[in-house]
């Protein structure tokens, strides 16, 4: 199969300046000669697996939206009518290599922002109704055709339709309309209302990007700070302010505590480490299993001498941060951080960029003793896998 490539007419810089996070845009033939990475039948097969998230959404009576969650039985599909339903399968990139490869097309954006690739098969007339999502999404069209209507950015208070388990908008005013065929993509920033309807049986790949909410960041970062606190440090009264009335809380007496809390939360270095660990958390941690028998350095070298290549676990997330102070380069893998001296920057960058490593293609990683130690640690913890 030919390697996937972005259409050379797609201007990444223009897209990032004008559209990313801001404005929906149709990207015609973003992938030229695109052929599906999975068939509708294979997708239905995945939807029958217990460990894979899937949904079936139907609109058999106009406006009577129904949701059924997987796993499904084969009979669930054979009993469906010919039109007006959609099967959606989450995180197909975890299970099908050709689908995971689609993510490489979006390497002009940080890989840790990608959440997953959800694939929908919609029978003619099928769709999931008017809604908005909290994340950026590229809707890449596979076989068949789908018509997309896109409205404005919604407030999070926008009224939802009653009497349905689906989060559908009560009011939807389309401003743009496009019909996508194989290789076309539609980019939709967070909270822009949209509604896709299959004009023929069709597959659509949703490359979704995650971004932690402010609430999630406050909760996660403060949890870390809480764990580090010594219980001897407490609120203290200073009665120098004079006697208090029974039941009285005095604002000035809270100054010290408020200042202490503010200082703890204002620790940018700590926040950076927390953030890197948080965004590199895998979506499905149970799919990253360490080796039962961790490899010693001699065993690891012997494995490489046998010509074994290393590949990233498709569930693992790698990210790095080039620190502006003396902290060097921080590497984050699957929710943990390791610091390296700044002269390791290019090795760490290739570790984050590539998905396959061999002595031929990634020599710098294999010749540096520090990197060899890291590779061994990553294989022992399951973030890298040995492949023949
Ligand atoms: C679909 O694939 O039909 C739904 C994708 C979306 O609207 O986000
Ligand atoms: Co959507």
PDB file of N, CA, C and O in Angstrom, residues 269-319:
ATOM      1  N   UNK A 269       7.060  25.388  37.433  1.00  0.00           N
ATOM      2  CA  UNK A 269       7.886  24.211  37.133  1.00  0.00           C
ATOM      3  C   UNK A 269       7.112  22.941  37.454  1.00  0.00           C
ATOM      4  O   UNK A 269       7.133  21.970  36.701  1.00  0.00           O
ATOM      5  N   UNK A 270       6.453  22.985  38.596  1.00  0.00           N
ATOM      6  CA  UNK A 270       5.682  21.801  39.008  1.00  0.00           C
ATOM      7  C   UNK A 270       4.490  21.589  38.074  1.00  0.00           C
ATOM      8  O   UNK A 270       4.143  20.462  37.729  1.00  0.00           O
ATOM      9  N   UNK A 271       3.873  22.702  37.663  1.00  0.00           N
ATOM     10  CA  UNK A 271       2.708  22.586  36.767  1.00  0.00           C
ATOM     11  C   UNK A 271       3.120  21.954  35.438  1.00  0.00           C
ATOM     12  O   UNK A 271       2.419  21.115  34.883  1.00  0.00           O
ATOM     13  N   UNK A 272       4.301  22.368  34.933  1.00  0.00           N
ATOM     14  CA  UNK A 272       4.790  21.821  33.657  1.00  0.00           C
ATOM     15  C   UNK A 272       4.932  20.303  33.757  1.00  0.00           C
ATOM     16  O   UNK A 272       4.487  19.554  32.882  1.00  0.00           O
ATOM     17  N   UNK A 273       5.545  19.848  34.842  1.00  0.00           N
ATOM     18  CA  UNK A 273       5.751  18.409  35.010  1.00  0.00           C
ATOM     19  C   UNK A 273       4.394  17.711  35.130  1.00  0.00           C
ATOM     20  O   UNK A 273       4.141  16.678  34.491  1.00  0.00           O
ATOM     21  N   UNK A 274       3.503  18.298  35.917  1.00  0.00           N
ATOM     22  CA  UNK A 274       2.176  17.684  36.068  1.00  0.00           C
ATOM     23  C   UNK A 274       1.467  17.614  34.703  1.00  0.00           C
ATOM     24  O   UNK A 274       0.906  16.576  34.330  1.00  0.00           O
ATOM     25  N   UNK A 275       1.548  18.714  33.944  1.00  0.00           N
ATOM     26  CA  UNK A 275       0.832  18.778  32.660  1.00  0.00           C
ATOM     27  C   UNK A 275       1.351  17.707  31.703  1.00  0.00           C
ATOM     28  O   UNK A 275       0.588  16.972  31.078  1.00  0.00           O
ATOM     29  N   UNK A 276       2.693  17.624  31.603  1.00  0.00           N
ATOM     30  CA  UNK A 276       3.298  16.624  30.699  1.00  0.00           C
ATOM     31  C   UNK A 276       2.876  15.216  31.080  1.00  0.00           C
ATOM     32  O   UNK A 276       2.547  14.393  30.222  1.00  0.00           O
ATOM     33  N   UNK A 277       2.900  14.943  32.386  1.00  0.00           N
ATOM     34  CA  UNK A 277       2.491  13.597  32.838  1.00  0.00           C
ATOM     35  C   UNK A 277       1.016  13.382  32.534  1.00  0.00           C
ATOM     36  O   UNK A 277       0.615  12.302  32.086  1.00  0.00           O
ATOM     37  N   UNK A 278       0.207  14.410  32.732  1.00  0.00           N
ATOM     38  CA  UNK A 278      -1.246  14.265  32.542  1.00  0.00           C
ATOM     39  C   UNK A 278      -1.592  14.012  31.077  1.00  0.00           C
ATOM     40  O   UNK A 278      -2.344  13.092  30.767  1.00  0.00           O
ATOM     41  N   UNK A 279      -1.037  14.827  30.174  1.00  0.00           N
ATOM     42  CA  UNK A 279      -1.437  14.677  28.773  1.00  0.00           C
ATOM     43  C   UNK A 279      -0.789  13.454  28.111  1.00  0.00           C
ATOM     44  O   UNK A 279      -1.194  13.061  27.022  1.00  0.00           O
ATOM     45  N   UNK A 280       0.224  12.873  28.773  1.00  0.00           N
ATOM     46  CA  UNK A 280       0.803  11.659  28.186  1.00  0.00           C
ATOM     47  C   UNK A 280       0.172  10.391  28.795  1.00  0.00           C
ATOM     48  O   UNK A 280       0.620   9.282  28.515  1.00  0.00           O
ATOM     49  N   UNK A 281      -0.848  10.584  29.619  1.00  0.00           N
ATOM     50  CA  UNK A 281      -1.566   9.410  30.151  1.00  0.00           C
ATOM     51  C   UNK A 281      -2.231   8.687  28.996  1.00  0.00           C
ATOM     52  O   UNK A 281      -2.896   9.312  28.172  1.00  0.00           O
ATOM     53  N   UNK A 282      -2.076   7.375  28.930  1.00  0.00           N
ATOM     54  CA  UNK A 282      -2.739   6.653  27.829  1.00  0.00           C
ATOM     55  C   UNK A 282      -4.259   6.621  28.007  1.00  0.00           C
ATOM     56  O   UNK A 282      -4.750   6.698  29.129  1.00  0.00           O
ATOM     57  N   UNK A 283      -4.966   6.513  26.871  1.00  0.00           N
ATOM     58  CA  UNK A 283      -6.436   6.437  26.925  1.00  0.00           C
ATOM     59  C   UNK A 283      -6.865   5.098  27.535  1.00  0.00           C
ATOM     60  O   UNK A 283      -7.839   5.028  28.255  1.00  0.00           O
ATOM     61  N   UNK A 284      -6.106   4.044  27.202  1.00  0.00           N
ATOM     62  CA  UNK A 284      -6.434   2.717  27.736  1.00  0.00           C
ATOM     63  C   UNK A 284      -5.187   2.148  28.427  1.00  0.00           C
ATOM     64  O   UNK A 284      -4.447   1.351  27.824  1.00  0.00           O
ATOM     65  N   UNK A 285      -4.950   2.537  29.688  1.00  0.00           N
ATOM     66  CA  UNK A 285      -3.715   2.099  30.371  1.00  0.00           C
ATOM     67  C   UNK A 285      -3.603   0.577  30.454  1.00  0.00           C
ATOM     68  O   UNK A 285      -2.499   0.041  30.488  1.00  0.00           O
ATOM     69  N   UNK A 286      -4.737  -0.113  30.451  1.00  0.00           N
ATOM     70  CA  UNK A 286      -4.687  -1.578  30.578  1.00  0.00           C
ATOM     71  C   UNK A 286      -4.044  -2.232  29.355  1.00  0.00           C
ATOM     72  O   UNK A 286      -3.686  -3.404  29.381  1.00  0.00           O
ATOM     73  N   UNK A 287      -3.882  -1.463  28.272  1.00  0.00           N
ATOM     74  CA  UNK A 287      -3.263  -2.032  27.074  1.00  0.00           C
ATOM     75  C   UNK A 287      -1.735  -1.874  27.097  1.00  0.00           C
ATOM     76  O   UNK A 287      -1.059  -2.197  26.138  1.00  0.00           O
ATOM     77  N   UNK A 288      -1.232  -1.330  28.205  1.00  0.00           N
ATOM     78  CA  UNK A 288       0.236  -1.206  28.321  1.00  0.00           C
ATOM     79  C   UNK A 288       0.674  -2.099  29.480  1.00  0.00           C
ATOM     80  O   UNK A 288       0.456  -1.767  30.643  1.00  0.00           O
ATOM     81  N   UNK A 289       1.208  -3.250  29.142  1.00  0.00           N
ATOM     82  CA  UNK A 289       1.600  -4.233  30.167  1.00  0.00           C
ATOM     83  C   UNK A 289       3.108  -4.379  30.159  1.00  0.00           C
ATOM     84  O   UNK A 289       3.700  -4.633  29.110  1.00  0.00           O
ATOM     85  N   UNK A 290       3.732  -4.229  31.330  1.00  0.00           N
ATOM     86  CA  UNK A 290       5.177  -4.427  31.440  1.00  0.00           C
ATOM     87  C   UNK A 290       5.528  -5.895  31.228  1.00  0.00           C
ATOM     88  O   UNK A 290       4.659  -6.773  31.308  1.00  0.00           O
ATOM     89  N   UNK A 291       6.823  -6.144  30.935  1.00  0.00           N
ATOM     90  CA  UNK A 291       7.260  -7.539  30.750  1.00  0.00           C
ATOM     91  C   UNK A 291       7.237  -8.265  32.097  1.00  0.00           C
ATOM     92  O   UNK A 291       7.610  -7.690  33.121  1.00  0.00           O
ATOM     93  N   UNK A 292       6.826  -9.530  32.081  1.00  0.00           N
ATOM     94  CA  UNK A 292       6.841 -10.313  33.326  1.00  0.00           C
ATOM     95  C   UNK A 292       8.273 -10.446  33.844  1.00  0.00           C
ATOM     96  O   UNK A 292       8.521 -10.387  35.029  1.00  0.00           O
ATOM     97  N   UNK A 293       9.190 -10.635  32.893  1.00  0.00           N
ATOM     98  CA  UNK A 293      10.611 -10.774  33.248  1.00  0.00           C
ATOM     99  C   UNK A 293      11.353  -9.591  32.624  1.00  0.00           C
ATOM    100  O   UNK A 293      11.715  -9.667  31.444  1.00  0.00           O
ATOM    101  N   UNK A 294      11.571  -8.505  33.365  1.00  0.00           N
ATOM    102  CA  UNK A 294      12.260  -7.352  32.765  1.00  0.00           C
ATOM    103  C   UNK A 294      13.636  -7.747  32.208  1.00  0.00           C
ATOM    104  O   UNK A 294      14.317  -8.587  32.777  1.00  0.00           O
ATOM    105  N   UNK A 295      13.981  -7.137  31.076  1.00  0.00           N
ATOM    106  CA  UNK A 295      15.246  -7.482  30.417  1.00  0.00           C
ATOM    107  C   UNK A 295      16.416  -6.807  31.119  1.00  0.00           C
ATOM    108  O   UNK A 295      16.344  -5.606  31.441  1.00  0.00           O
ATOM    109  N   UNK A 296      17.493  -7.550  31.315  1.00  0.00           N
ATOM    110  CA  UNK A 296      18.724  -6.931  31.830  1.00  0.00           C
ATOM    111  C   UNK A 296      19.376  -6.227  30.644  1.00  0.00           C
ATOM    112  O   UNK A 296      18.996  -6.465  29.481  1.00  0.00           O
ATOM    113  N   UNK A 297      20.407  -5.433  30.937  1.00  0.00           N
ATOM    114  CA  UNK A 297      21.052  -4.710  29.847  1.00  0.00           C
ATOM    115  C   UNK A 297      21.692  -5.699  28.846  1.00  0.00           C
ATOM    116  O   UNK A 297      21.624  -5.497  27.629  1.00  0.00           O
ATOM    117  N   UNK A 298      22.249  -6.797  29.343  1.00  0.00           N
ATOM    118  CA  UNK A 298      22.848  -7.793  28.438  1.00  0.00           C
ATOM    119  C   UNK A 298      21.762  -8.446  27.577  1.00  0.00           C
ATOM    120  O   UNK A 298      21.947  -8.624  26.358  1.00  0.00           O
ATOM    121  N   UNK A 299      20.654  -8.789  28.200  1.00  0.00           N
ATOM    122  CA  UNK A 299      19.562  -9.427  27.432  1.00  0.00           C
ATOM    123  C   UNK A 299      19.013  -8.467  26.372  1.00  0.00           C
ATOM    124  O   UNK A 299      18.687  -8.862  25.255  1.00  0.00           O
ATOM    125  N   UNK A 300      18.933  -7.190  26.737  1.00  0.00           N
ATOM    126  CA  UNK A 300      18.413  -6.201  25.796  1.00  0.00           C
ATOM    127  C   UNK A 300      19.341  -6.071  24.588  1.00  0.00           C
ATOM    128  O   UNK A 300      18.904  -6.085  23.433  1.00  0.00           O
ATOM    129  N   UNK A 301      20.667  -5.998  24.866  1.00  0.00           N
ATOM    130  CA  UNK A 301      21.636  -5.885  23.768  1.00  0.00           C
ATOM    131  C   UNK A 301      21.573  -7.123  22.876  1.00  0.00           C
ATOM    132  O   UNK A 301      21.613  -7.026  21.647  1.00  0.00           O
ATOM    133  N   UNK A 302      21.414  -8.280  23.500  1.00  0.00           N
ATOM    134  CA  UNK A 302      21.359  -9.539  22.730  1.00  0.00           C
ATOM    135  C   UNK A 302      20.136  -9.521  21.798  1.00  0.00           C
ATOM    136  O   UNK A 302      20.209  -9.934  20.634  1.00  0.00           O
ATOM    137  N   UNK A 303      19.044  -8.982  22.313  1.00  0.00           N
ATOM    138  CA  UNK A 303      17.806  -8.901  21.516  1.00  0.00           C
ATOM    139  C   UNK A 303      18.033  -8.030  20.271  1.00  0.00           C
ATOM    140  O   UNK A 303      17.629  -8.375  19.157  1.00  0.00           O
ATOM    141  N   UNK A 304      18.721  -6.904  20.484  1.00  0.00           N
ATOM    142  CA  UNK A 304      18.990  -5.997  19.353  1.00  0.00           C
ATOM    143  C   UNK A 304      19.941  -6.651  18.349  1.00  0.00           C
ATOM    144  O   UNK A 304      19.784  -6.483  17.139  1.00  0.00           O
ATOM    145  N   UNK A 305      20.914  -7.418  18.871  1.00  0.00           N
ATOM    146  CA  UNK A 305      21.860  -8.098  17.976  1.00  0.00           C
ATOM    147  C   UNK A 305      21.138  -9.106  17.085  1.00  0.00           C
ATOM    148  O   UNK A 305      21.555  -9.371  15.965  1.00  0.00           O
ATOM    149  N   UNK A 306      20.021  -9.648  17.599  1.00  0.00           N
ATOM    150  CA  UNK A 306      19.247 -10.607  16.779  1.00  0.00           C
ATOM    151  C   UNK A 306      18.499  -9.893  15.657  1.00  0.00           C
ATOM    152  O   UNK A 306      17.797 -10.519  14.868  1.00  0.00           O
ATOM    153  N   UNK A 307      18.576  -8.553  15.638  1.00  0.00           N
ATOM    154  CA  UNK A 307      17.938  -7.788  14.555  1.00  0.00           C
ATOM    155  C   UNK A 307      16.488  -7.413  14.870  1.00  0.00           C
ATOM    156  O   UNK A 307      15.742  -6.996  13.978  1.00  0.00           O
ATOM    157  N   UNK A 308      16.124  -7.533  16.169  1.00  0.00           N
ATOM    158  CA  UNK A 308      14.755  -7.167  16.554  1.00  0.00           C
ATOM    159  C   UNK A 308      14.580  -5.644  16.473  1.00  0.00           C
ATOM    160  O   UNK A 308      15.483  -4.893  16.853  1.00  0.00           O
ATOM    161  N   UNK A 309      13.448  -5.199  15.924  1.00  0.00           N
ATOM    162  CA  UNK A 309      13.162  -3.762  15.880  1.00  0.00           C
ATOM    163  C   UNK A 309      12.264  -3.401  17.054  1.00  0.00           C
ATOM    164  O   UNK A 309      11.577  -4.264  17.602  1.00  0.00           O
ATOM    165  N   UNK A 310      12.256  -2.120  17.391  1.00  0.00           N
ATOM    166  CA  UNK A 310      11.375  -1.674  18.477  1.00  0.00           C
ATOM    167  C   UNK A 310      10.253  -0.842  17.871  1.00  0.00           C
ATOM    168  O   UNK A 310      10.491  -0.033  16.974  1.00  0.00           O
ATOM    169  N   UNK A 311       9.029  -1.073  18.331  1.00  0.00           N
ATOM    170  CA  UNK A 311       7.900  -0.253  17.850  1.00  0.00           C
ATOM    171  C   UNK A 311       7.173   0.300  19.065  1.00  0.00           C
ATOM    172  O   UNK A 311       7.133  -0.345  20.119  1.00  0.00           O
ATOM    173  N   UNK A 312       6.582   1.481  18.874  1.00  0.00           N
ATOM    174  CA  UNK A 312       5.824   2.055  19.985  1.00  0.00           C
ATOM    175  C   UNK A 312       4.559   1.242  20.206  1.00  0.00           C
ATOM    176  O   UNK A 312       3.908   0.837  19.223  1.00  0.00           O
ATOM    177  N   UNK A 313       4.213   1.041  21.442  1.00  0.00           N
ATOM    178  CA  UNK A 313       2.916   0.443  21.759  1.00  0.00           C
ATOM    179  C   UNK A 313       1.850   1.420  21.234  1.00  0.00           C
ATOM    180  O   UNK A 313       1.909   2.615  21.545  1.00  0.00           O
ATOM    181  N   UNK A 314       0.885   0.964  20.412  1.00  0.00           N
ATOM    182  CA  UNK A 314      -0.089   1.921  19.846  1.00  0.00           C
ATOM    183  C   UNK A 314      -0.882   2.661  20.919  1.00  0.00           C
ATOM    184  O   UNK A 314      -1.469   3.711  20.660  1.00  0.00           O
ATOM    185  N   UNK A 315      -0.879   2.147  22.144  1.00  0.00           N
ATOM    186  CA  UNK A 315      -1.629   2.818  23.223  1.00  0.00           C
ATOM    187  C   UNK A 315      -0.769   3.835  23.969  1.00  0.00           C
ATOM    188  O   UNK A 315      -1.291   4.582  24.797  1.00  0.00           O
ATOM    189  N   UNK A 316       0.532   3.836  23.708  1.00  0.00           N
ATOM    190  CA  UNK A 316       1.429   4.716  24.474  1.00  0.00           C
ATOM    191  C   UNK A 316       1.432   6.142  23.930  1.00  0.00           C
ATOM    192  O   UNK A 316       1.212   6.360  22.744  1.00  0.00           O
ATOM    193  N   UNK A 317       1.716   7.060  24.823  1.00  0.00           N
ATOM    194  CA  UNK A 317       1.830   8.474  24.415  1.00  0.00           C
ATOM    195  C   UNK A 317       3.191   9.015  24.831  1.00  0.00           C
ATOM    196  O   UNK A 317       3.592   8.856  25.977  1.00  0.00           O
ATOM    197  N   UNK A 318       3.839   9.645  23.878  1.00  0.00           N
ATOM    198  CA  UNK A 318       5.161  10.234  24.095  1.00  0.00           C
ATOM    199  C   UNK A 318       5.055  11.747  23.888  1.00  0.00           C
ATOM    200  O   UNK A 318       4.406  12.194  22.940  1.00  0.00           O
ATOM    201  N   UNK A 319       5.716  12.511  24.739  1.00  0.00           N
ATOM    202  CA  UNK A 319       5.763  13.972  24.550  1.00  0.00           C
ATOM    203  C   UNK A 319       7.057  14.472  25.178  1.00  0.00           C
ATOM    204  O   UNK A 319       7.641  13.779  26.021  1.00  0.00           O
TER     205      UNK A 319
END
